[in-house]
Short mmCIF file of C-alpha atoms in Angstrom, two decimals:
data_model
loop_
_atom_site.label_atom_id
_atom_site.label_comp_id
_atom_site.label_asym_id
_atom_site.label_seq_id
_atom_site.Cartn_x
_atom_site.Cartn_y
_atom_site.Cartn_z
CA UNK A 1 -19.30 15.44 11.22
CA UNK A 2 -22.73 15.70 12.93
CA UNK A 3 -23.42 17.27 16.39
CA UNK A 4 -22.98 14.55 19.00
CA UNK A 5 -26.12 13.27 20.62
CA UNK A 6 -27.13 12.08 24.14
CA UNK A 7 -26.14 13.00 27.57
CA UNK A 8 -22.39 13.39 28.24
CA UNK A 9 -20.41 11.61 30.79
CA UNK A 10 -18.89 14.74 31.98
CA UNK A 11 -21.74 17.41 32.15
CA UNK A 12 -21.06 21.14 32.67
CA UNK A 13 -23.33 22.63 35.24
CA UNK A 14 -23.48 26.39 35.48
CA UNK A 15 -22.93 28.53 38.46
CA UNK A 16 -20.02 30.75 39.73
CA UNK A 17 -18.87 33.31 42.44
CA UNK A 18 -19.01 36.58 41.37
CA UNK A 19 -16.45 38.88 40.12
CA UNK A 20 -17.91 42.38 39.89
CA UNK A 21 -20.55 43.83 42.56
CA UNK A 22 -23.55 43.14 40.52
CA UNK A 23 -22.64 39.76 39.92
CA UNK A 24 -21.98 39.18 43.64
CA UNK A 25 -25.90 39.20 44.20
CA UNK A 26 -26.70 36.30 41.97
CA UNK A 27 -25.36 33.70 44.57
CA UNK A 28 -24.25 31.17 41.93
CA UNK A 29 -22.52 27.97 42.59
CA UNK A 30 -20.89 25.52 40.35
CA UNK A 31 -19.58 22.04 40.30
CA UNK A 32 -18.04 19.72 37.86
CA UNK A 33 -19.05 16.05 38.42
CA UNK A 34 -16.57 13.21 38.70
CA UNK A 35 -16.15 10.67 35.92
CA UNK A 36 -18.58 7.90 36.29
CA UNK A 37 -18.10 5.42 39.56
CA UNK A 38 -16.40 2.15 38.71
CA UNK A 39 -18.90 0.80 40.79
CA UNK A 40 -21.48 2.01 38.18
CA UNK A 41 -19.53 0.65 35.42
CA UNK A 42 -19.06 -2.89 37.07
CA UNK A 43 -22.69 -3.34 36.87
CA UNK A 44 -22.56 -3.17 33.01
CA UNK A 45 -23.00 -6.68 31.66
CA UNK A 46 -19.85 -8.39 31.24
CA UNK A 47 -20.59 -9.72 27.56
CA UNK A 48 -21.20 -7.43 24.49
CA UNK A 49 -22.48 -8.60 21.29
CA UNK A 50 -19.98 -6.62 19.18
CA UNK A 51 -20.49 -7.37 15.60
CA UNK A 52 -18.25 -6.72 12.71
CA UNK A 53 -21.05 -4.94 10.66
CA UNK A 54 -22.01 -2.54 13.62
CA UNK A 55 -18.07 -1.21 13.90
CA UNK A 56 -17.75 -1.31 10.13
CA UNK A 57 -14.78 -3.94 10.37
CA UNK A 58 -16.61 -5.66 7.46
CA UNK A 59 -15.94 -2.94 5.24
CA UNK A 60 -12.02 -2.64 6.32
CA UNK A 61 -10.04 -1.32 4.83
CA UNK A 62 -12.16 1.20 3.59
CA UNK A 63 -12.44 2.45 7.22
CA UNK A 64 -10.29 4.42 9.58
CA UNK A 65 -8.15 1.52 11.34
CA UNK A 66 -8.17 -1.14 13.90
CA UNK A 67 -5.80 0.26 16.67
CA UNK A 68 -8.35 0.33 19.55
CA UNK A 69 -10.45 -2.86 18.38
CA UNK A 70 -8.79 -4.93 21.34
CA UNK A 71 -10.14 -2.56 23.83
CA UNK A 72 -13.68 -2.95 22.79
CA UNK A 73 -13.37 -6.87 22.58
CA UNK A 74 -11.52 -6.76 25.93
CA UNK A 75 -14.48 -4.83 27.25
CA UNK A 76 -12.19 -1.82 28.29
CA UNK A 77 -14.42 0.18 26.44
CA UNK A 78 -17.98 0.16 27.19
CA UNK A 79 -20.98 2.05 25.88
CA UNK A 80 -23.07 4.07 28.26
CA UNK A 81 -25.76 1.53 29.66
CA UNK A 82 -28.42 3.79 28.95
CA UNK A 83 -28.20 3.51 25.26
CA UNK A 84 -29.87 0.04 24.92
CA UNK A 85 -32.57 -1.49 27.04
CA UNK A 86 -30.67 -5.10 27.31
CA UNK A 87 -27.19 -3.72 27.58
CA UNK A 88 -26.29 -5.11 24.28
CA UNK A 89 -25.19 -2.87 20.90
CA UNK A 90 -26.55 0.58 21.02
CA UNK A 91 -28.72 2.05 18.50
CA UNK A 92 -26.94 1.87 15.24
CA UNK A 93 -28.04 5.23 13.87
CA UNK A 94 -26.71 7.59 16.20
CA UNK A 95 -23.69 9.70 15.02
CA UNK A 96 -21.80 9.22 18.44
CA UNK A 97 -21.98 7.53 21.72
CA UNK A 98 -20.79 8.36 25.36
CA UNK A 99 -18.84 5.40 26.88
CA UNK A 100 -16.31 4.65 29.37
CA UNK A 101 -12.53 3.81 28.91
CA UNK A 102 -10.13 1.96 31.29
CA UNK A 103 -6.50 0.75 31.03
CA UNK A 104 -6.85 -1.66 33.65
CA UNK A 105 -10.49 -2.66 34.30
CA UNK A 106 -10.48 -0.80 37.51
CA UNK A 107 -10.36 2.89 36.86
CA UNK A 108 -12.57 4.54 34.22
CA UNK A 109 -12.90 7.90 32.30
CA UNK A 110 -15.46 9.09 29.99
CA UNK A 111 -14.71 9.18 26.19
CA UNK A 112 -16.79 9.77 23.05
CA UNK A 113 -17.18 6.65 20.32
CA UNK A 114 -17.76 8.75 16.83
CA UNK A 115 -18.66 7.64 13.60
CA UNK A 116 -16.54 8.83 10.64
CA UNK A 117 -19.85 10.16 9.08
CA UNK A 118 -23.46 9.02 9.70
CA UNK A 119 -24.68 5.63 9.00
CA UNK A 120 -27.15 7.05 6.21
CA UNK A 121 -23.91 8.68 4.60
CA UNK A 122 -22.01 5.64 4.97
CA UNK A 123 -24.53 3.77 2.97
CA UNK A 124 -24.70 6.43 0.23
CA UNK A 125 -21.05 6.29 -0.45
CA UNK A 126 -20.63 2.61 -0.34
CA UNK A 127 -23.55 2.41 -2.98
CA UNK A 128 -21.67 5.03 -4.87
CA UNK A 129 -18.45 3.28 -4.58
CA UNK A 130 -19.93 0.16 -6.07
CA UNK A 131 -21.91 2.09 -8.77
CA UNK A 132 -18.55 3.48 -9.87
CA UNK A 133 -17.38 0.02 -10.77
CA UNK A 134 -20.98 -1.12 -12.08
CA UNK A 135 -20.80 -3.47 -9.43
CA UNK A 136 -23.89 -5.00 -7.48
CA UNK A 137 -24.80 -4.08 -3.87
CA UNK A 138 -22.97 -7.04 -2.55
CA UNK A 139 -19.69 -5.98 -4.14
CA UNK A 140 -16.36 -5.68 -2.37
CA UNK A 141 -15.82 -2.07 -1.42
CA UNK A 142 -12.09 -2.59 -0.84
CA UNK A 143 -11.68 -4.39 -4.16
CA UNK A 144 -13.38 -1.47 -6.00
CA UNK A 145 -11.07 1.09 -4.13
CA UNK A 146 -7.95 -0.72 -4.72
CA UNK A 147 -8.65 -0.75 -8.40
CA UNK A 148 -8.97 3.12 -8.86
CA UNK A 149 -6.18 5.09 -10.51
CA UNK A 150 -5.45 7.16 -7.47
CA UNK A 151 -4.93 4.16 -4.93
CA UNK A 152 -2.59 2.74 -7.68
CA UNK A 153 -0.34 5.81 -7.49
CA UNK A 154 -0.39 5.62 -3.79
CA UNK A 155 0.88 1.98 -3.85
CA UNK A 156 3.70 3.23 -6.01
CA UNK A 157 4.59 6.36 -3.81
CA UNK A 158 7.25 6.11 -1.18
CA UNK A 159 6.01 9.93 0.07
CA UNK A 160 2.66 11.40 0.46
CA UNK A 161 2.89 14.52 -2.20
CA UNK A 162 0.33 17.16 -3.04
CA UNK A 163 -0.76 15.51 -6.40
CA UNK A 164 -1.75 12.15 -4.39
CA UNK A 165 -4.65 14.28 -2.51
CA UNK A 166 -5.72 16.72 -5.32
CA UNK A 167 -9.36 16.48 -5.89
CA UNK A 168 -10.13 15.18 -2.39
CA UNK A 169 -12.84 17.43 -1.04
CA UNK A 170 -11.48 18.04 2.74
CA UNK A 171 -10.56 21.69 3.56
CA UNK A 172 -7.51 20.11 5.02
CA UNK A 173 -6.27 19.07 1.71
CA UNK A 174 -7.62 22.02 -0.28
CA UNK A 175 -4.03 23.40 -0.96
CA UNK A 176 -1.50 21.22 1.22
CA UNK A 177 2.14 21.95 1.54
CA UNK A 178 4.57 19.23 1.52
CA UNK A 179 5.36 19.97 5.16
CA UNK A 180 1.89 19.39 6.25
CA UNK A 181 1.55 16.34 4.33
CA UNK A 182 4.85 14.96 5.70
CA UNK A 183 3.16 15.70 9.23
CA UNK A 184 0.21 13.61 8.29
CA UNK A 185 2.43 10.57 7.59
CA UNK A 186 4.82 11.18 10.59
CA UNK A 187 1.85 11.53 12.93
CA UNK A 188 -0.39 8.64 11.53
CA UNK A 189 -1.28 6.49 14.65
CA UNK A 190 -2.72 3.55 12.81
CA UNK A 191 0.74 2.30 11.77
CA UNK A 192 3.10 0.63 14.02
CA UNK A 193 6.22 2.78 13.30
CA UNK A 194 5.03 5.99 13.09
CA UNK A 195 7.76 8.82 12.74
CA UNK A 196 8.99 8.84 9.24
CA UNK A 197 7.78 11.10 6.65
CA UNK A 198 8.19 8.13 4.10
CA UNK A 199 5.72 5.49 3.70
CA UNK A 200 7.96 2.53 3.48
CA UNK A 201 6.56 1.09 6.57
CA UNK A 202 3.06 1.40 5.32
CA UNK A 203 1.31 -1.74 4.08
CA UNK A 204 -1.23 -1.56 1.09
CA UNK A 205 -3.93 -1.81 3.73
CA UNK A 206 -2.55 1.04 5.66
CA UNK A 207 -2.48 3.28 2.48
CA UNK A 208 -5.92 2.64 1.73
CA UNK A 209 -7.15 3.42 5.35
CA UNK A 210 -5.49 6.66 5.24
CA UNK A 211 -6.67 7.55 1.83
CA UNK A 212 -10.10 6.51 2.81
CA UNK A 213 -10.08 8.65 5.91
CA UNK A 214 -8.51 11.76 4.09
CA UNK A 215 -11.52 11.30 1.65
CA UNK A 216 -14.28 11.03 4.06
CA UNK A 217 -13.47 13.23 6.99
CA UNK A 218 -10.23 14.36 8.20
CA UNK A 219 -11.40 14.77 11.90
CA UNK A 220 -9.10 12.04 13.43
CA UNK A 221 -6.23 12.90 11.19
CA UNK A 222 -6.48 16.45 12.53
CA UNK A 223 -6.60 15.04 16.25
CA UNK A 224 -3.43 13.06 15.27
CA UNK A 225 -1.18 16.06 13.78
CA UNK A 226 -2.10 18.72 16.01
CA UNK A 227 -2.46 16.79 19.34
CA UNK A 228 -3.67 18.38 22.57
CA UNK A 229 -0.74 17.23 24.47
CA UNK A 230 1.32 19.61 22.44
CA UNK A 231 -1.14 22.74 23.30
CA UNK A 232 -3.62 22.31 20.47
CA UNK A 233 -7.18 22.99 21.31
CA UNK A 234 -8.23 19.67 20.31
CA UNK A 235 -9.37 16.17 22.32
CA UNK A 236 -7.13 13.31 22.45
CA UNK A 237 -7.31 10.66 19.71
CA UNK A 238 -7.19 7.27 21.41
CA UNK A 239 -7.78 5.25 18.39
CA UNK A 240 -10.05 3.60 15.95
CA UNK A 241 -12.05 0.48 15.28
CA UNK A 242 -13.42 0.00 11.92
CA UNK A 243 -15.49 3.24 11.01
CA UNK A 244 -15.50 4.47 14.28
CA UNK A 245 -13.10 6.51 16.37
CA UNK A 246 -12.65 7.11 20.06
CA UNK A 247 -11.39 10.25 21.69
CA UNK A 248 -11.75 12.17 25.13
CA UNK A 249 -15.26 13.24 26.16
CA UNK A 250 -16.42 16.93 26.11
CA UNK A 251 -19.96 18.40 26.55
CA UNK A 252 -21.06 20.45 23.34
CA UNK A 253 -20.89 24.18 23.83
CA UNK A 254 -24.48 24.80 23.14
CA UNK A 255 -25.32 22.87 26.39
CA UNK A 256 -23.81 26.36 28.06
CA UNK A 257 -26.01 28.78 26.48
CA UNK A 258 -28.10 29.21 29.66
CA UNK A 259 -24.91 29.66 31.66
CA UNK A 260 -24.62 32.50 34.32
CA UNK A 261 -22.76 35.58 33.24
CA UNK A 262 -19.29 34.85 34.62
CA UNK A 263 -19.30 31.22 33.22
CA UNK A 264 -20.44 32.55 29.78
CA UNK A 265 -17.77 35.19 29.84
CA UNK A 266 -15.18 32.50 30.38
CA UNK A 267 -16.33 30.37 27.79
CA UNK A 268 -16.29 33.03 25.25
CA UNK A 269 -13.05 34.34 26.04
CA UNK A 270 -11.47 30.94 25.68
CA UNK A 271 -13.19 30.67 22.40
CA UNK A 272 -11.52 33.88 21.12
CA UNK A 273 -8.34 32.42 22.57
CA UNK A 274 -8.89 29.31 20.70
CA UNK A 275 -9.34 31.22 17.37
CA UNK A 276 -6.14 33.35 18.04
CA UNK A 277 -4.15 30.10 18.45
CA UNK A 278 -5.26 28.67 15.25
CA UNK A 279 -4.40 31.95 13.42
CA UNK A 280 -1.11 32.30 14.88
CA UNK A 281 1.18 29.84 16.26
CA UNK A 282 4.73 28.54 16.66
CA UNK A 283 4.40 26.03 13.64
CA UNK A 284 3.12 28.83 11.31
CA UNK A 285 0.05 27.07 10.45
CA UNK A 286 -2.98 29.16 9.89
CA UNK A 287 -6.00 27.01 10.81
CA UNK A 288 -9.44 28.14 9.87
CA UNK A 289 -13.11 27.04 9.95
CA UNK A 290 -15.16 26.76 6.88
CA UNK A 291 -18.36 26.68 8.71
CA UNK A 292 -19.06 26.61 12.55
CA UNK A 293 -21.83 26.00 15.04
CA UNK A 294 -21.81 25.53 18.59
CA UNK A 295 -21.60 21.65 18.54
CA UNK A 296 -18.28 22.05 17.12
CA UNK A 297 -16.98 23.25 20.35
CA UNK A 298 -16.89 21.35 23.62
CA UNK A 299 -16.02 21.89 27.23
CA UNK A 300 -13.99 19.33 29.40
CA UNK A 301 -15.30 18.43 32.84
CA UNK A 302 -12.42 21.09 34.29
CA UNK A 303 -14.05 23.87 32.24
CA UNK A 304 -11.57 23.96 29.43
CA UNK A 305 -13.05 24.52 26.10
CA UNK A 306 -11.78 22.54 23.07
CA UNK A 307 -12.81 21.94 19.50
CA UNK A 308 -14.64 18.65 19.46
CA UNK A 309 -15.35 18.54 15.81
CA UNK A 310 -12.43 19.37 13.40
CA UNK A 311 -13.93 18.23 10.33
CA UNK A 312 -14.54 21.90 9.05
CA UNK A 313 -11.10 23.14 9.73
CA UNK A 314 -8.71 23.94 6.72
CA UNK A 315 -4.88 24.38 7.08
CA UNK A 316 -2.76 26.68 5.27
CA UNK A 317 1.15 26.63 5.56
CA UNK A 318 2.50 30.12 6.07
CA UNK A 319 6.01 28.86 6.66
CA UNK A 320 6.45 26.81 3.16
CA UNK A 321 3.60 28.30 1.38
CA UNK A 322 0.73 26.02 -0.18
CA UNK A 323 0.80 24.15 -3.70
CA UNK A 324 -2.88 24.73 -4.93
CA UNK A 325 -4.30 22.10 -6.81
CA UNK A 326 -4.30 22.68 -10.64
CA UNK A 327 -6.76 21.24 -13.11
CA UNK A 328 -8.98 19.97 -10.00
CA UNK A 329 -11.61 18.60 -12.21
CA UNK A 330 -9.22 16.46 -13.81
CA UNK A 331 -8.20 15.01 -10.33
CA UNK A 332 -11.65 14.22 -9.26
CA UNK A 333 -12.69 10.58 -8.80
CA UNK A 334 -14.80 8.31 -6.57
CA UNK A 335 -12.73 9.59 -3.55
CA UNK A 336 -13.76 13.04 -4.45
CA UNK A 337 -17.51 12.14 -4.18
CA UNK A 338 -17.83 9.89 -0.95
CA UNK A 339 -19.50 12.26 1.18
CA UNK A 340 -20.03 15.53 -1.03
CA UNK A 341 -21.17 16.08 -4.58
CA UNK A 342 -18.69 15.66 -6.95
CA UNK A 343 -19.20 19.14 -8.52
CA UNK A 344 -18.40 20.82 -5.36
CA UNK A 345 -16.03 23.74 -5.60
CA UNK A 346 -13.92 25.06 -2.84
CA UNK A 347 -12.51 28.83 -2.77
CA UNK A 348 -8.70 28.77 -3.39
CA UNK A 349 -6.63 29.35 -0.31
CA UNK A 350 -5.39 32.78 -1.11
CA UNK A 351 -8.97 33.72 -1.00
CA UNK A 352 -9.26 32.79 2.88
CA UNK A 353 -8.98 35.97 4.84
CA UNK A 354 -7.44 36.07 8.44
CA UNK A 355 -10.66 36.92 9.68
CA UNK A 356 -12.73 34.19 8.60
CA UNK A 357 -13.18 32.03 11.71
CA UNK A 358 -13.84 35.14 13.89
CA UNK A 359 -16.58 36.45 11.58
CA UNK A 360 -18.35 32.92 11.67
CA UNK A 361 -17.93 32.60 15.38
CA UNK A 362 -19.13 36.21 16.12
CA UNK A 363 -22.04 35.80 14.02
CA UNK A 364 -23.43 32.12 14.78
CA UNK A 365 -21.81 31.34 18.25
CA UNK A 366 -21.16 34.03 20.45
CA UNK A 367 -24.36 35.97 20.35
CA UNK A 368 -26.32 33.21 21.50
CA UNK A 369 -24.04 32.57 24.50
CA UNK A 370 -23.75 36.16 25.43
CA UNK A 371 -26.96 37.87 24.81
CA UNK A 372 -28.71 39.43 27.54
CA UNK A 373 -26.21 38.26 30.36
CA UNK A 374 -24.72 41.66 31.64
CA UNK A 375 -25.61 45.09 33.04
CA UNK A 376 -26.73 47.31 30.19
CA UNK A 377 -23.74 49.21 29.57
CA UNK A 378 -21.60 46.17 29.38
CA UNK A 379 -24.01 44.49 27.30
CA UNK A 380 -24.18 47.45 24.85
CA UNK A 381 -20.52 47.37 24.41
CA UNK A 382 -20.47 43.45 23.85
CA UNK A 383 -23.32 43.49 21.38
CA UNK A 384 -21.67 46.54 19.25
CA UNK A 385 -18.56 44.60 19.22
CA UNK A 386 -20.20 41.40 18.13
CA UNK A 387 -21.70 43.13 15.28
CA UNK A 388 -18.29 44.75 14.21
CA UNK A 389 -16.49 41.25 14.55
CA UNK A 390 -19.23 39.65 12.54
CA UNK A 391 -19.37 41.74 9.55
CA UNK A 392 -17.66 39.92 6.58
CA UNK A 393 -17.51 43.39 4.68
CA UNK A 394 -15.00 44.76 7.25
CA UNK A 395 -11.32 44.70 6.44
CA UNK A 396 -9.24 42.11 8.62
CA UNK A 397 -7.75 44.67 10.95
CA UNK A 398 -11.17 46.09 12.12
CA UNK A 399 -12.61 42.50 12.52
CA UNK A 400 -9.27 41.54 14.79
CA UNK A 401 -9.35 44.70 16.53
CA UNK A 402 -13.15 44.43 17.37
CA UNK A 403 -12.36 40.75 18.72
CA UNK A 404 -9.48 41.94 20.81
CA UNK A 405 -11.50 44.65 22.46
CA UNK A 406 -14.23 41.94 23.23
CA UNK A 407 -11.72 39.72 24.56
CA UNK A 408 -10.31 42.26 26.82
CA UNK A 409 -14.03 42.95 28.39
CA UNK A 410 -14.49 39.24 28.83
CA UNK A 411 -11.30 38.93 30.76
CA UNK A 412 -12.54 41.29 33.50
CA UNK A 413 -15.84 39.30 33.71
CA UNK A 414 -13.91 35.96 34.71
CA UNK A 415 -13.62 34.68 38.06
CA UNK A 416 -10.50 33.19 39.86
CA UNK A 417 -12.55 29.97 41.31
CA UNK A 418 -10.87 26.93 42.88
CA UNK A 419 -13.87 24.90 41.22
CA UNK A 420 -12.53 26.09 37.92
CA UNK A 421 -9.55 23.67 37.65
CA UNK A 422 -8.28 24.18 34.35
CA UNK A 423 -6.95 27.60 35.44
CA UNK A 424 -6.61 27.44 39.24
CA UNK A 425 -4.92 28.34 41.15
CA UNK A 426 -2.73 29.86 38.21
CA UNK A 427 -5.12 32.60 38.09
CA UNK A 428 -4.32 33.76 41.81
CA UNK A 429 -0.78 34.61 40.77
CA UNK A 430 -1.13 35.27 36.83
CA UNK A 431 -3.35 37.82 35.16
CA UNK A 432 -2.87 35.81 32.04
CA UNK A 433 -5.47 33.25 33.66
#
């Protein structure tokens, strides 16, 4: 997924009370603004010209789903009014949009409306689908996909098995276990009777929507199978409509690159903790990034750091093992080529080291967040550990050890502040926070 654009409904503003003597001289302050006032939302025009084409409903069932469409049309999801001069539909080329969400039309909270992929990439993939069947530009996307050999196998399947997803480009499906695929089916939120590992309750359109989503971008699937409510560092999946999904709102981490030292230390500490939870958890799944940038991580308005873009996450089942795809080239079809080149080859799962996500983050994210923030002796320690943590040539234990040392240093640079609500007042009574 692409970096989200535009101002966020819950911006993260810098400033903290000092922890160390040298910090106490900074006189910092911080505030986390409340969600948009209902009075502001109520001034938004009460009629939106939602179109099937804008939402991608005209292309369903080659889409994510329709679980949240009613809220769009009942105006319980409203785009921020700055996005369009006449309060109609926002610009259609943006990858994401800040919005407000309500369950009762009285109280509102900020959310993000995201495209599955960019509008440009969507147009390319639609043309590829038509070209695969030598059809005209006005071809039925759904009809072409339904006729594929892969989807015909899905129609006959009672259970989602590894052979049905072989050749799909997502790192989530690089070498899936049966346990992981059962979790995908059981947690799939776009069907009415989720909970079973069997697909008996899936209609033909449900199967096509799931297959299309797995082929194009697995971000919404990851939000469903590893929900934040169960402790995973991911925003809440609220639903989808056409080729858009709606999730809780975060502000991108790169907006905090200029944060004061104690805030930067806290965010870096949280980020290392997130990677640790992906690497080691009670479910014995090893989640890793194939690439990273600061826009992939976000901050809620209570200061809590989450993964805002899970599209680059791969999953290895440490409990059941993985079933590496065999004869991958023979399993490639139009679903393999919707958003990536058909010749793209991904490394096998047994070549993914434990250190992978740490190396990427220590190279590409943490230096920008932590550089030049601290007194010289502390900064030298941090910089040296970042170098060690970011060296791909080092063995796993050395990289993991450097990250652990860095986390220990950052922990003592954090503050216990009532304005940092995600861990206050716990931090007053427990060193863990």
